[in-house]
XYZ file of C-alpha atoms in Angstrom:
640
model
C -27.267 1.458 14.275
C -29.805 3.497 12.186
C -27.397 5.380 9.292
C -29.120 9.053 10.948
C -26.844 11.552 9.445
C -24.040 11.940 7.401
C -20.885 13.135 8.865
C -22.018 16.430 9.722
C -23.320 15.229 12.560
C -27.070 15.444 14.508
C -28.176 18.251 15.592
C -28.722 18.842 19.509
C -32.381 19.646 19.563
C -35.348 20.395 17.059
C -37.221 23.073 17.314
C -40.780 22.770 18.046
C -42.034 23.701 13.781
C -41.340 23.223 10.968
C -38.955 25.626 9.180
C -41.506 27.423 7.039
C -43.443 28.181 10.019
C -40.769 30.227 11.512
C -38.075 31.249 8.822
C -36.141 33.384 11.699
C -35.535 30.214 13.757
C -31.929 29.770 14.592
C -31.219 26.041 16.156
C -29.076 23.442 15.687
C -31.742 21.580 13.580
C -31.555 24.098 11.313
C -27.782 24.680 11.320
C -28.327 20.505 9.904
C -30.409 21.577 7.579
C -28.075 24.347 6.129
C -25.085 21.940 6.114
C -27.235 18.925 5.068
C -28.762 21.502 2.164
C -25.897 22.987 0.891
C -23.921 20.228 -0.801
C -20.173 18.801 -0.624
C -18.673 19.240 -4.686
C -16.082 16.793 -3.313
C -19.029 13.450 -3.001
C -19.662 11.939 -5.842
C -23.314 13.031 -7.030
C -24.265 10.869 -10.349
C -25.016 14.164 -11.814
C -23.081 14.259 -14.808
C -24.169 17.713 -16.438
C -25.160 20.992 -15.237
C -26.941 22.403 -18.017
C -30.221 21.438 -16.140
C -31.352 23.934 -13.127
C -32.283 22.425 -9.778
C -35.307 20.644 -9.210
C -35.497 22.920 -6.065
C -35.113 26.144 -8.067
C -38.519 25.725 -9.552
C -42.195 26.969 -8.281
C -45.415 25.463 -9.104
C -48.358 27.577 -10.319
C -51.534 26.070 -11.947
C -55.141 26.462 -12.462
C -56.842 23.260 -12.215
C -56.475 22.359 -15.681
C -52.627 21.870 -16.150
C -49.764 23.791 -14.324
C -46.282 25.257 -15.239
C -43.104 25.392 -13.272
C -41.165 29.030 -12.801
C -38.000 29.073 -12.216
C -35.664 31.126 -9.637
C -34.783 33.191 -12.885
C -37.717 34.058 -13.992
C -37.829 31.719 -16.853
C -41.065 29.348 -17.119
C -39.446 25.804 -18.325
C -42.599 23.369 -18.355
C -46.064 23.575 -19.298
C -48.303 20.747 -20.915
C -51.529 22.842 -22.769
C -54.075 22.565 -22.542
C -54.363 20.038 -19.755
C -51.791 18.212 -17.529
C -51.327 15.283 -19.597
C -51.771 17.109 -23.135
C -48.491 17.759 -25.261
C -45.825 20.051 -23.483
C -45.188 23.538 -25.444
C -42.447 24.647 -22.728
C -39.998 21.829 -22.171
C -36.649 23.419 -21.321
C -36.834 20.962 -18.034
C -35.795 18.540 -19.968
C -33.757 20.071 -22.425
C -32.743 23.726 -23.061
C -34.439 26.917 -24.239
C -34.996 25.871 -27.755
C -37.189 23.253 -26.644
C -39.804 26.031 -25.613
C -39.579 28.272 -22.356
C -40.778 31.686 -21.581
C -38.224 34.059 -19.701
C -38.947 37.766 -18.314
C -36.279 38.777 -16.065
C -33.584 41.309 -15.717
C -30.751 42.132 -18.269
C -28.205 42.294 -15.500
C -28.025 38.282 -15.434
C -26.517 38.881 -11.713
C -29.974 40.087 -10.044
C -30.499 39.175 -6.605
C -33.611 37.176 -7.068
C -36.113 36.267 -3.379
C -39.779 34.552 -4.175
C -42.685 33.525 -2.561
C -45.958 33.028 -2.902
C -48.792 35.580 -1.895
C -50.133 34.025 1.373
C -51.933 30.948 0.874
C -52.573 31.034 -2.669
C -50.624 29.912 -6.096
C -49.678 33.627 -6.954
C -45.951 33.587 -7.082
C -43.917 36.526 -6.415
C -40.074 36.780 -7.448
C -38.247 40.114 -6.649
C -35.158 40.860 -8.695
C -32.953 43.662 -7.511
C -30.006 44.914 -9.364
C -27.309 48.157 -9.022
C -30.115 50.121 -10.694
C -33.361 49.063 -8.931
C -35.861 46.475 -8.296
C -39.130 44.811 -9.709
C -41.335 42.200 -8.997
C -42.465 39.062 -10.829
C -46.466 37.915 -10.476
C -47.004 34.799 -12.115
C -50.400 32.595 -11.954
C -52.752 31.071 -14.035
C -56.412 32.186 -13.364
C -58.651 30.329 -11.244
C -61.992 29.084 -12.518
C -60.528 30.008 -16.783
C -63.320 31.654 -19.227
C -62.800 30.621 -22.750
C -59.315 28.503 -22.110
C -56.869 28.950 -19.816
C -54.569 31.650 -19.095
C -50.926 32.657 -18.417
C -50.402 35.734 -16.856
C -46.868 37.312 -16.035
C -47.032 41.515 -14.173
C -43.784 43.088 -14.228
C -44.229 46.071 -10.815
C -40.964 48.835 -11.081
C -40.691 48.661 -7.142
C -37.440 50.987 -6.958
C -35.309 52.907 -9.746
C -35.206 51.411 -13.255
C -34.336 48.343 -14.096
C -33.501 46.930 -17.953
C -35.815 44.099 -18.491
C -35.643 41.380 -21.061
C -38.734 38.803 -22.554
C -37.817 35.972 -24.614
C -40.781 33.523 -25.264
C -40.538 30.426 -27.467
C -43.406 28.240 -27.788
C -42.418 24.678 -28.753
C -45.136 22.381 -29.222
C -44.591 18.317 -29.318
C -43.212 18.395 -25.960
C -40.191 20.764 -27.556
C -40.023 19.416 -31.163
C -42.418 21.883 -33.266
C -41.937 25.631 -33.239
C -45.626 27.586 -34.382
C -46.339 29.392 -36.933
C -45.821 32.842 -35.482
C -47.849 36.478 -36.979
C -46.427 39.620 -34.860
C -49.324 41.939 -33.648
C -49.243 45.429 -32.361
C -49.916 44.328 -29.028
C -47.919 40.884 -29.022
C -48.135 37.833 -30.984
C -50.053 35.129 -32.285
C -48.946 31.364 -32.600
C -50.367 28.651 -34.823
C -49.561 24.741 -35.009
C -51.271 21.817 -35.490
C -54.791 21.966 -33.163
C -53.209 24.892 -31.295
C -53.658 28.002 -30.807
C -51.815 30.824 -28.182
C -52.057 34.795 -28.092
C -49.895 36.860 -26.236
C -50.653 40.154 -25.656
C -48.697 42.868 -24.166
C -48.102 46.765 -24.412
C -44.137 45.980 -23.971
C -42.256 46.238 -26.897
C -41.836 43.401 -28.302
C -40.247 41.622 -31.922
C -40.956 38.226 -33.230
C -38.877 36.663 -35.818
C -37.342 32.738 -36.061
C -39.695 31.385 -33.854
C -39.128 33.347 -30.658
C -40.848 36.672 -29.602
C -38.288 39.213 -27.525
C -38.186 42.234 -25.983
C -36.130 44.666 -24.008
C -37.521 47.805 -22.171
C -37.192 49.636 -19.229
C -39.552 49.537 -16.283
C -39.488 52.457 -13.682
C -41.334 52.300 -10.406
C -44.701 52.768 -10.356
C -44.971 51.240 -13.872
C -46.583 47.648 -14.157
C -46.713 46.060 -17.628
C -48.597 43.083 -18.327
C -48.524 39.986 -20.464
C -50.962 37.496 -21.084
C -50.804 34.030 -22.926
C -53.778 32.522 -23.975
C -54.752 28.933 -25.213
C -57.377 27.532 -27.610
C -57.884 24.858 -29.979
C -56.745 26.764 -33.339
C -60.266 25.549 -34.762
C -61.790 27.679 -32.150
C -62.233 31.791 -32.137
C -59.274 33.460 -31.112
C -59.912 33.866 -27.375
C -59.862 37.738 -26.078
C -58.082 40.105 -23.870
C -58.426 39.450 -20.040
C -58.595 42.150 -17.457
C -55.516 41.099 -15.243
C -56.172 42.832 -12.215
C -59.991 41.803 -12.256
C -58.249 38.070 -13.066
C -55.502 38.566 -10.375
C -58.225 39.475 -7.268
C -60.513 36.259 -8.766
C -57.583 33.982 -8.253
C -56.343 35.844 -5.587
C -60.067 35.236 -3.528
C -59.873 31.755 -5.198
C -57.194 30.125 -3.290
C -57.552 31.563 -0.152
C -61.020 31.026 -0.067
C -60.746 27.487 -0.750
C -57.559 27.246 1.984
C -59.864 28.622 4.547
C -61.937 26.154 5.467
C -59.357 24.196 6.729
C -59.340 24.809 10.527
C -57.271 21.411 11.863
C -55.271 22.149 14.598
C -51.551 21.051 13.585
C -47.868 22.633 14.719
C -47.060 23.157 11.062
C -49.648 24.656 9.573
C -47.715 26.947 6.977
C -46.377 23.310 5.456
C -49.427 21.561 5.883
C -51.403 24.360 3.865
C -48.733 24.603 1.224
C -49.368 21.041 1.016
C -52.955 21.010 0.743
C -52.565 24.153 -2.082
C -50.204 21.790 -4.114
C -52.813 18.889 -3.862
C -55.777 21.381 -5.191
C -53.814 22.629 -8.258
C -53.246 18.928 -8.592
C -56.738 18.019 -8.839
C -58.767 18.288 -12.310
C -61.648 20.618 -10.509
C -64.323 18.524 -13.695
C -63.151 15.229 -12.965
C -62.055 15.201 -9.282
C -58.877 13.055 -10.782
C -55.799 13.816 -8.656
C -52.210 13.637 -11.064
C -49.289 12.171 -9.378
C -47.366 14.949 -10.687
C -47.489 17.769 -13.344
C -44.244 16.202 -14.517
C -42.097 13.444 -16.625
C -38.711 12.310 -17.014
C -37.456 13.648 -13.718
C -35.241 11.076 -13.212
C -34.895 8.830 -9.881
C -31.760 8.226 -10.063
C -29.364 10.800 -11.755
C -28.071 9.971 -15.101
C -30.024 6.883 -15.332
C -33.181 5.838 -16.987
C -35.584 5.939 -14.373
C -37.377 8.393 -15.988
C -41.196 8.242 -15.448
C -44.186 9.859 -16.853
C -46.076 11.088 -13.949
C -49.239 13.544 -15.684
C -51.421 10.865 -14.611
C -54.169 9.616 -11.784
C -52.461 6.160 -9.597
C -55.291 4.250 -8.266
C -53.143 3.238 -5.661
C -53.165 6.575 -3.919
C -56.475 6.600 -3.730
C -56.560 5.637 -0.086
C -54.132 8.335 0.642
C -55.314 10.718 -1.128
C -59.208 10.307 0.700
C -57.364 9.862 4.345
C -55.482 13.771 3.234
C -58.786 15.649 2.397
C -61.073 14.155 5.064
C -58.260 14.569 8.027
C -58.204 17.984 6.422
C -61.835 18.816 6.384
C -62.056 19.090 2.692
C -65.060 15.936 2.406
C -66.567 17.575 -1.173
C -62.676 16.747 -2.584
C -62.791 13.395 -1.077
C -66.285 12.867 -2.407
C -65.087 14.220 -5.980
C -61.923 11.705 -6.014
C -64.148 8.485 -5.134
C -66.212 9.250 -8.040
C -63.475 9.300 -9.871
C -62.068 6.654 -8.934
C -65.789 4.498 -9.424
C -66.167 5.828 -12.594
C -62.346 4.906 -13.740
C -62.241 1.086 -12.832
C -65.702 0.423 -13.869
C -65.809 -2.869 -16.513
C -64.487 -5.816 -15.393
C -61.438 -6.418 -13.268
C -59.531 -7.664 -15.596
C -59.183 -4.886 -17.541
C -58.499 -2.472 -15.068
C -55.583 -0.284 -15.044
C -53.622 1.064 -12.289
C -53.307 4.574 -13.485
C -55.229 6.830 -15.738
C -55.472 10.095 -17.613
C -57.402 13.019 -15.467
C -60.750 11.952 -17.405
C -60.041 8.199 -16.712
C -59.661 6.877 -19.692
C -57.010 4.390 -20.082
C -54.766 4.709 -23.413
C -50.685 5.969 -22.069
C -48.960 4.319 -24.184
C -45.461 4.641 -23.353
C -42.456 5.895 -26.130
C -39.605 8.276 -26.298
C -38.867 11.724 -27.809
C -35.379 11.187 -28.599
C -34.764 14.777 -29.065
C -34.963 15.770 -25.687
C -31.428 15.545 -23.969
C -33.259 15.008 -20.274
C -33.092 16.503 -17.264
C -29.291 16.357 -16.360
C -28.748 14.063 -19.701
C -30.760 11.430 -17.717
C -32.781 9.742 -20.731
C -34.254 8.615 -22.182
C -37.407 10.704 -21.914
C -40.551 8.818 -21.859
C -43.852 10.304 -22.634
C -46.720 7.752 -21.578
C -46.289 5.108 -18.993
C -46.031 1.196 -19.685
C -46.699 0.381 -16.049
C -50.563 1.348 -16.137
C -51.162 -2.193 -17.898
C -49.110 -4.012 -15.201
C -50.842 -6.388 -12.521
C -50.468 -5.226 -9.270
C -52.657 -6.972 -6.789
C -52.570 -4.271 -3.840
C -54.630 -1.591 -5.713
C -57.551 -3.715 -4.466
C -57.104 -3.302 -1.227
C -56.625 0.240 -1.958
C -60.096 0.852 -3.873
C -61.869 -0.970 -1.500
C -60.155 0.800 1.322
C -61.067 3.767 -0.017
C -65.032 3.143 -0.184
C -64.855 1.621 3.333
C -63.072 4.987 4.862
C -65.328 7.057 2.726
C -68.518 5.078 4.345
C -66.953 5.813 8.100
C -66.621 9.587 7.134
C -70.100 9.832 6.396
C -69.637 9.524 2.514
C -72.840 7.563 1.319
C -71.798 4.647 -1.209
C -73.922 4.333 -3.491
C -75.660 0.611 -5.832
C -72.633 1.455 -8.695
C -70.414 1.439 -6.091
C -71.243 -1.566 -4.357
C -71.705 -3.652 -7.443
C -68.105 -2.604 -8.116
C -66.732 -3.841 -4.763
C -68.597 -7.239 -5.715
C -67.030 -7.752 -8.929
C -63.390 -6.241 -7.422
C -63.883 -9.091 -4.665
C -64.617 -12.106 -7.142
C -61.768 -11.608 -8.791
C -59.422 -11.302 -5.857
C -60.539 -14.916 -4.749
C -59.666 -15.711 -8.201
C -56.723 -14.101 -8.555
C -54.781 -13.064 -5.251
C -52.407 -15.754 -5.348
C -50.507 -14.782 -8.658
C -47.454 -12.795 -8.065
C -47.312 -9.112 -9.576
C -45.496 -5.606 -10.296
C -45.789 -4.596 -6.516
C -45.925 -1.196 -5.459
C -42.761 0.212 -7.362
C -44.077 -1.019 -10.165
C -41.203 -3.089 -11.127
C -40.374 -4.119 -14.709
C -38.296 -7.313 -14.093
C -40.177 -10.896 -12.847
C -43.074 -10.975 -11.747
C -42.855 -11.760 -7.736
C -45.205 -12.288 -4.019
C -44.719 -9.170 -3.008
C -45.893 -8.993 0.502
C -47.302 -5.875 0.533
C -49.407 -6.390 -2.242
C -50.693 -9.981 -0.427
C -51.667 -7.959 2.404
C -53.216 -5.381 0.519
C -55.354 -8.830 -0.990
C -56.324 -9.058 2.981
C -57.146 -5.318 3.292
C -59.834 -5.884 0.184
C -61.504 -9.076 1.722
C -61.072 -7.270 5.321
C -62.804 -3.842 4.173
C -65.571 -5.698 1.738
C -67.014 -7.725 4.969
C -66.712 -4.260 6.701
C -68.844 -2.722 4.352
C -70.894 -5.245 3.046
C -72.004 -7.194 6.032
C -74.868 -5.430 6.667
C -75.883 -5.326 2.689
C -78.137 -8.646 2.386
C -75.047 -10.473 1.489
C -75.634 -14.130 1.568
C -74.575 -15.581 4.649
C -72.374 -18.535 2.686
C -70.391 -15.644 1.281
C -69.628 -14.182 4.424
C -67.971 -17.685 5.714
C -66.601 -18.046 2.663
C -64.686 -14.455 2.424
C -64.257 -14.787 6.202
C -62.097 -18.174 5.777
C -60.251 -16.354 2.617
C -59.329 -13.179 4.710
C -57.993 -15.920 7.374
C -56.173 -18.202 4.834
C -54.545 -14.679 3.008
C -53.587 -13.669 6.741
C -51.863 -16.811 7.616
C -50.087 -17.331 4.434
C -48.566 -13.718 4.396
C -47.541 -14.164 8.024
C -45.881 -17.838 7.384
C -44.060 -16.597 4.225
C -43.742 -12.910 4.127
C -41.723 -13.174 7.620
C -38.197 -13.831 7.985
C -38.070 -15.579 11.888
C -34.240 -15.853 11.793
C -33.957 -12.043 10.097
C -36.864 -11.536 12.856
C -39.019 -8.876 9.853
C -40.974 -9.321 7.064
C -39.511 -9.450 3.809
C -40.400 -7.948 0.444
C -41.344 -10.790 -1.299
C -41.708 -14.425 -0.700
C -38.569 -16.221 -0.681
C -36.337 -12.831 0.029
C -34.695 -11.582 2.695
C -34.714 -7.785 1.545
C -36.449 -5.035 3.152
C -38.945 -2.781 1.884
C -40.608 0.371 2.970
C -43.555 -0.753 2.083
C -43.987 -3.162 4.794
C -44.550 0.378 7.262
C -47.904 0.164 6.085
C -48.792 -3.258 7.629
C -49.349 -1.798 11.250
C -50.730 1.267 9.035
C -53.302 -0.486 7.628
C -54.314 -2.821 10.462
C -52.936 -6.271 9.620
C -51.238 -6.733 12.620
C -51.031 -4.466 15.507
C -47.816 -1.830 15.959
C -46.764 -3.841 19.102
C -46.712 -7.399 17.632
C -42.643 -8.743 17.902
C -43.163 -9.181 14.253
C -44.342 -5.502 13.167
C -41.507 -4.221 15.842
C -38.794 -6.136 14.227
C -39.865 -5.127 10.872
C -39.958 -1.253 11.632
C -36.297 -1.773 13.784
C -35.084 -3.168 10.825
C -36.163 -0.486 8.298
C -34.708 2.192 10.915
C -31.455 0.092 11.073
C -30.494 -0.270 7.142
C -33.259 1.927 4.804
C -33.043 5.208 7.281
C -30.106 7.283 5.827
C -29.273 11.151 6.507
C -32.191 11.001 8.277
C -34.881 10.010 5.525
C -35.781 6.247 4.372
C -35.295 4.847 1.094
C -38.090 2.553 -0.039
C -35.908 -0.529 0.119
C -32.048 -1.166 -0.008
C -29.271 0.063 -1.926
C -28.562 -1.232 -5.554
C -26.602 0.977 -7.101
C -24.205 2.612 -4.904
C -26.635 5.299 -3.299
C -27.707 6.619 -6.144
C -31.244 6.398 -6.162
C -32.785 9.044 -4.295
C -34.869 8.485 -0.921
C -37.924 8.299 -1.325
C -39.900 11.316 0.786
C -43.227 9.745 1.535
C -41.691 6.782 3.084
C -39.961 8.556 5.624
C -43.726 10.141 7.280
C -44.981 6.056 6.637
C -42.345 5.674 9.622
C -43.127 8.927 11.675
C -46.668 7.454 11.524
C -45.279 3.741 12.790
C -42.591 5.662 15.649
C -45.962 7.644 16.839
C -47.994 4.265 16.671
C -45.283 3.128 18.671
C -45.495 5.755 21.509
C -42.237 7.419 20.259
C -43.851 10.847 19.991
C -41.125 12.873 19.797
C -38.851 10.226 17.399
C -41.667 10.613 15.257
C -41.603 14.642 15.529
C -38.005 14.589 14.773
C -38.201 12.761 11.558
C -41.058 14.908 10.644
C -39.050 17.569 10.845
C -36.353 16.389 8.404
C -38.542 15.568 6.038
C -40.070 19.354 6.335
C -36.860 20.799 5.808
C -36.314 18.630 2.547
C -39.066 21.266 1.011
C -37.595 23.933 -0.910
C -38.064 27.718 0.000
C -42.076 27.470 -1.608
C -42.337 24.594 0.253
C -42.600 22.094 -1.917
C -40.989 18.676 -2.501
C -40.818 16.120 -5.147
C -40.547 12.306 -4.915
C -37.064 11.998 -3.555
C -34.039 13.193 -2.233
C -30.644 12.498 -3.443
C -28.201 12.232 -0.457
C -25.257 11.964 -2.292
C -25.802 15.820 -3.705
C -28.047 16.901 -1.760
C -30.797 17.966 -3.875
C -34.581 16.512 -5.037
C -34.843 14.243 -7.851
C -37.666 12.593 -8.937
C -41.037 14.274 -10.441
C -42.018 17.619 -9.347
C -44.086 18.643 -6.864
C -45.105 15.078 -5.578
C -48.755 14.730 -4.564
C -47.339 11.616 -2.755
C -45.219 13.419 -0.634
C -47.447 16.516 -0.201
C -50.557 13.714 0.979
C -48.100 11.942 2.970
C -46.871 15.309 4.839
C -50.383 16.308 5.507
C -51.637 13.053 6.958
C -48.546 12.714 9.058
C -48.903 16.859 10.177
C -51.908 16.233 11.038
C -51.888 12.860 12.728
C -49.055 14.032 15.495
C -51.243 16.978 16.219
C -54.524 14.911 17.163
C -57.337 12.663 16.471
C -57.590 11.748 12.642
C -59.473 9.387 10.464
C -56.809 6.148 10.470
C -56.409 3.437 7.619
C -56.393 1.056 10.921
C -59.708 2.291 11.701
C -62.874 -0.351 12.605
């Protein structure tokens, strides 16, 4: 039997939305959800210190450019400047305040703290209320920067006065390098290396041994601003900024952007917050799309799992196309296949499977051996080895990609097609060498079956889109017979007939999520014995507490499930007819999110909290496809 709860037991019924659609719901799915949320101190975790504050605690604001994550307490903790994948000058995440963060809260360390953000937009509010009064917390970087981006922080007196507190320490070199710091009437400036920051502020404020603080007094009625500001230090000193002129911009910004989408879903406060986290994801110059404005958020707790994730996966290109046309966003789609065209062009040999937000291609992977890690999970690794691995299924995703682009309307254009030619020479050459796979493994090379299949899907979608393009009639048989011959071979060794599912590699009898995506991507049809037995056997031993983990358990539980997976198999149930199996997990995996609704890679059963990078454009794509795909007629990776 599917492993569908822990011992708290299942609830009785699910409500009809999602959680963050209706935060006054009381039903026994949600009752779950509390128990399932809060945590058992008596289960064994893997979480060995608790210096480090909850993934869940944190917020996500951003402009575009690069993003920072506030905490429940007020305290920003991580920001790369002056673009996602640029050196991190706040990196308390992984370590602790002297490794750079930026706190404005209340003295009284006991506040009663409630956040959210201001409708659909990346404005985050946080109320603190103490004994003597209340304020509120505005935090967001403006939209659509002049002259570098921007930080901006208003403190509002909402009730009574309140003792406030600042303490700001930049730490450049992801937390190694404190700046050179000159104290100005109105705040500070900061100089180090090609660097430059300016805070300005008319709180009080002293800055001495690398750290500027302040403490003050805000009434009601008062609002007192702060501004940080980046620019090369070679460049002029950028200026003030008019922060309620910069707070309506961003303001109109988001939820100008957020209103065109008009696709009728039952969750549409979750599938918006998802579709906000994917824009701030997105480099608005480059159209690139960052896995996540994160690293070293380990996978599994106190381990070294520990990934750099600042950067663009080819892989999810497919995904990430399928999210913003089902959405209604086609200009983002557009944007992200030119990115993607402009990234892998050269030959295919020397393509890489991720790159930086501009594309180019050097992440060379080492360690800062000063940071402690999130949780003491190290080490910390800045840069990411896999991006030079072979992994045949990114293929199948590129040319996936073009081919759902050209049924949504998307002209391709001669570049592009010239690139699908070259892609589809050298997977004749080269599909039958084993690879990476999709979790990017660093042992032996192996078949992975997902990534043979993913060989079909690139032979599959080129004769899709290139049939009609004067291409020879010899290389049609030919790619024909090799789209045949890849079929068979995947069908006769990828599947198990005594374990009755596919397997994860050749030779193996273990399961892996990844094989959901074979009915998903239209290899075989959802009602073939062999796709039914494969999906009954993921339910049976990868579903746990309600969520899947990509493939079985090697370490005792401690790896985290992994999120996206679990809507891969709401999408299968639904393929399946099993509407309302498929609602139900769709459901658990909305009330993973935290109260901003957002969700990282995983979730770690054992403690009951997210691990893994932070927020997850995986899971956030993966949430909208699936929102929107049980609601009504979508664009499908299945799709003729």
């Amino acid at each position: 039997m599917p492993r569908e709860f822990p011992h708290d037991g299942p609830p009785d019924a699910c409500p009809g939305a999602g959680h963050h659609d209706d935060p006054g719901h009381s039903s026994p799915f949600r009752a779950w959800h509390k128990t399932y949320r809060s945590g058992n101190p008596g289960r064994r975790s893997g979480f060995q210190r608790r210096m480090s504050k909850p993934i869940e605690d944190y917020a996500l604001i951003g402009d575009g450019e690069t993003a920072a994550l506030v905490a429940k307490d007020g305290s920003i903790d991580w920001l790369c400047w002056p673009r996602f994948d640029d050196d991190a000058c706040f990196a308390a995440l992984l370590g602790d305040p002297e490794h750079g963060r930026w706190r404005l809260a209340p003295a009284d360390v006991a506040a009663r703290t409630t956040r959210r953000y201001h409708g659909d937009t990346l404005v985050l509010e946080t109320e603190f209320e103490t004994e003597a009064g209340a304020v509120r917390l505005t935090d967001f970087m403006p939209a659509e920067p002049e002259g570098g981006t921007a930080l901006v922080r208003l403190l509002t007196g909402l009730r009574g006065e309140v003792e406030m507190e600042c303490d700001l320490r930049l730490r450049f070199d992801y937390g190694s390098v404190p700046c050179w710091l000159t104290p100005r009437a109105d705040g500070m400036h900061a100089v180090v290396g090609p660097d430059q920051v300016t805070l300005r502020s008319p709180a009080p404020l002293e800055t001495a041994d690398g750290t500027t603080r302040g403490r003050f007094t805000l009434a009601a009625g008062e609002t007192i601003p702060f501004v940080l500001r980046y620019a090369r230090s070679y460049d002029p000193e950028p200026g003030p900024i008019d922060t309620e002129a910069a707070l309506a911009r961003t303001l109109a910004y988001w939820e100008g952007w957020i209103g065109q989408f008009r696709k009728p879903t039952e969750w549409p406060d979750a599938v918006r917050r998802s579709l906000l986290t994917l824009k701030a994801l997105s480099h608005p110059r480059t159209g690139g799309l960052i896995a996540a404005p994160t690293l070293g958020l380990p996978e599994k707790p106190g381990g070294g799992m520990n990934w750099d994730y600042r950067y663009c996966w080819v892989r999810d290109s497919t995904f990430t196309c399928c999210a913003l046309l089902n959405a209604g966003f086609r200009e983002e789609a557009r944007d992200w296949l030119q990115w993607l065209l402009r990234a892998i062009g050269g030959t295919p040999e020397k393509m890489r499977i991720m790159y930086r937000v501009d594309g180019s291609r050097r992440l060379e992977e080492w360690q800062a051996p000063w940071l402690p890690g999130y949780e003491g999970s190290g080490p910390v690794r800045i840069g990411n080895a896999a991006a030079s691995q072979v992994q045949l299924d990114v293929f199948g995703e590129i040319l996936d990609t073009v081919h759902l682009a050209r049924r949504s309307g998307i002209d391709g254009s001669e570049h592009g097609r010239r690139i699908g030619r070259t892609l589809i020479e050298f997977v004749e050459r080269s599909w039958r060498q084993p690879d990476q796979g999709l979790w990017e493994s660093r042992g032996t090379p192996q078949h992975h079956v997902y990534s043979k299949a993913m060989c079909w899907v690139a032979v599959d979608r080129f004769l899709k889109v290139h049939a009609d393009d004067g291409l020879e009639p010899e290389a049609l048989t030919r790619l024909a017979a090799l789209r045949d011959e890849i079929h068979a071979e995947v069908c006769h060794r990828g599947y198990d007939p005594k374990l009755g599912h596919f397997v994860q590699h050749y030779g193996s009898q273990a399961l892996d999520a990844s094989l959901l995506m074979l009915p998903l991507m239209g290899f075989l049809p959802v009602e073939d014995p062999r796709i039914a037995g494969t999906i009954a056997a993921i339910e049976r031993d990868l579903l746990d507490g309600g969520i899947v983990h990509r493939y079985a358990d090697r370490d005792g539980g401690q790896e985290g499930a992994f999120i996206a997976c679990s809507c891969w198999l709401a999408d299968c149930m639904a393929m399946q007819g099993r509407h309302e199996e498929a609602r139900t997990l769709f459901l658990r995996v909305l009330a993973l999110s935290n109260d901003v609704g957002l969700l990282a890679e995983e979730y770690h059963l054992p403690s009951r909290r997210m691990i893994g990078n932070f927020p997850q454009a995986l899971s956030h794509i993966a949430l909208v496809n699936t929102g929107l795909g049980l609601c009504g007629p979508v664009v499908h990776r299945a799709g003729g």
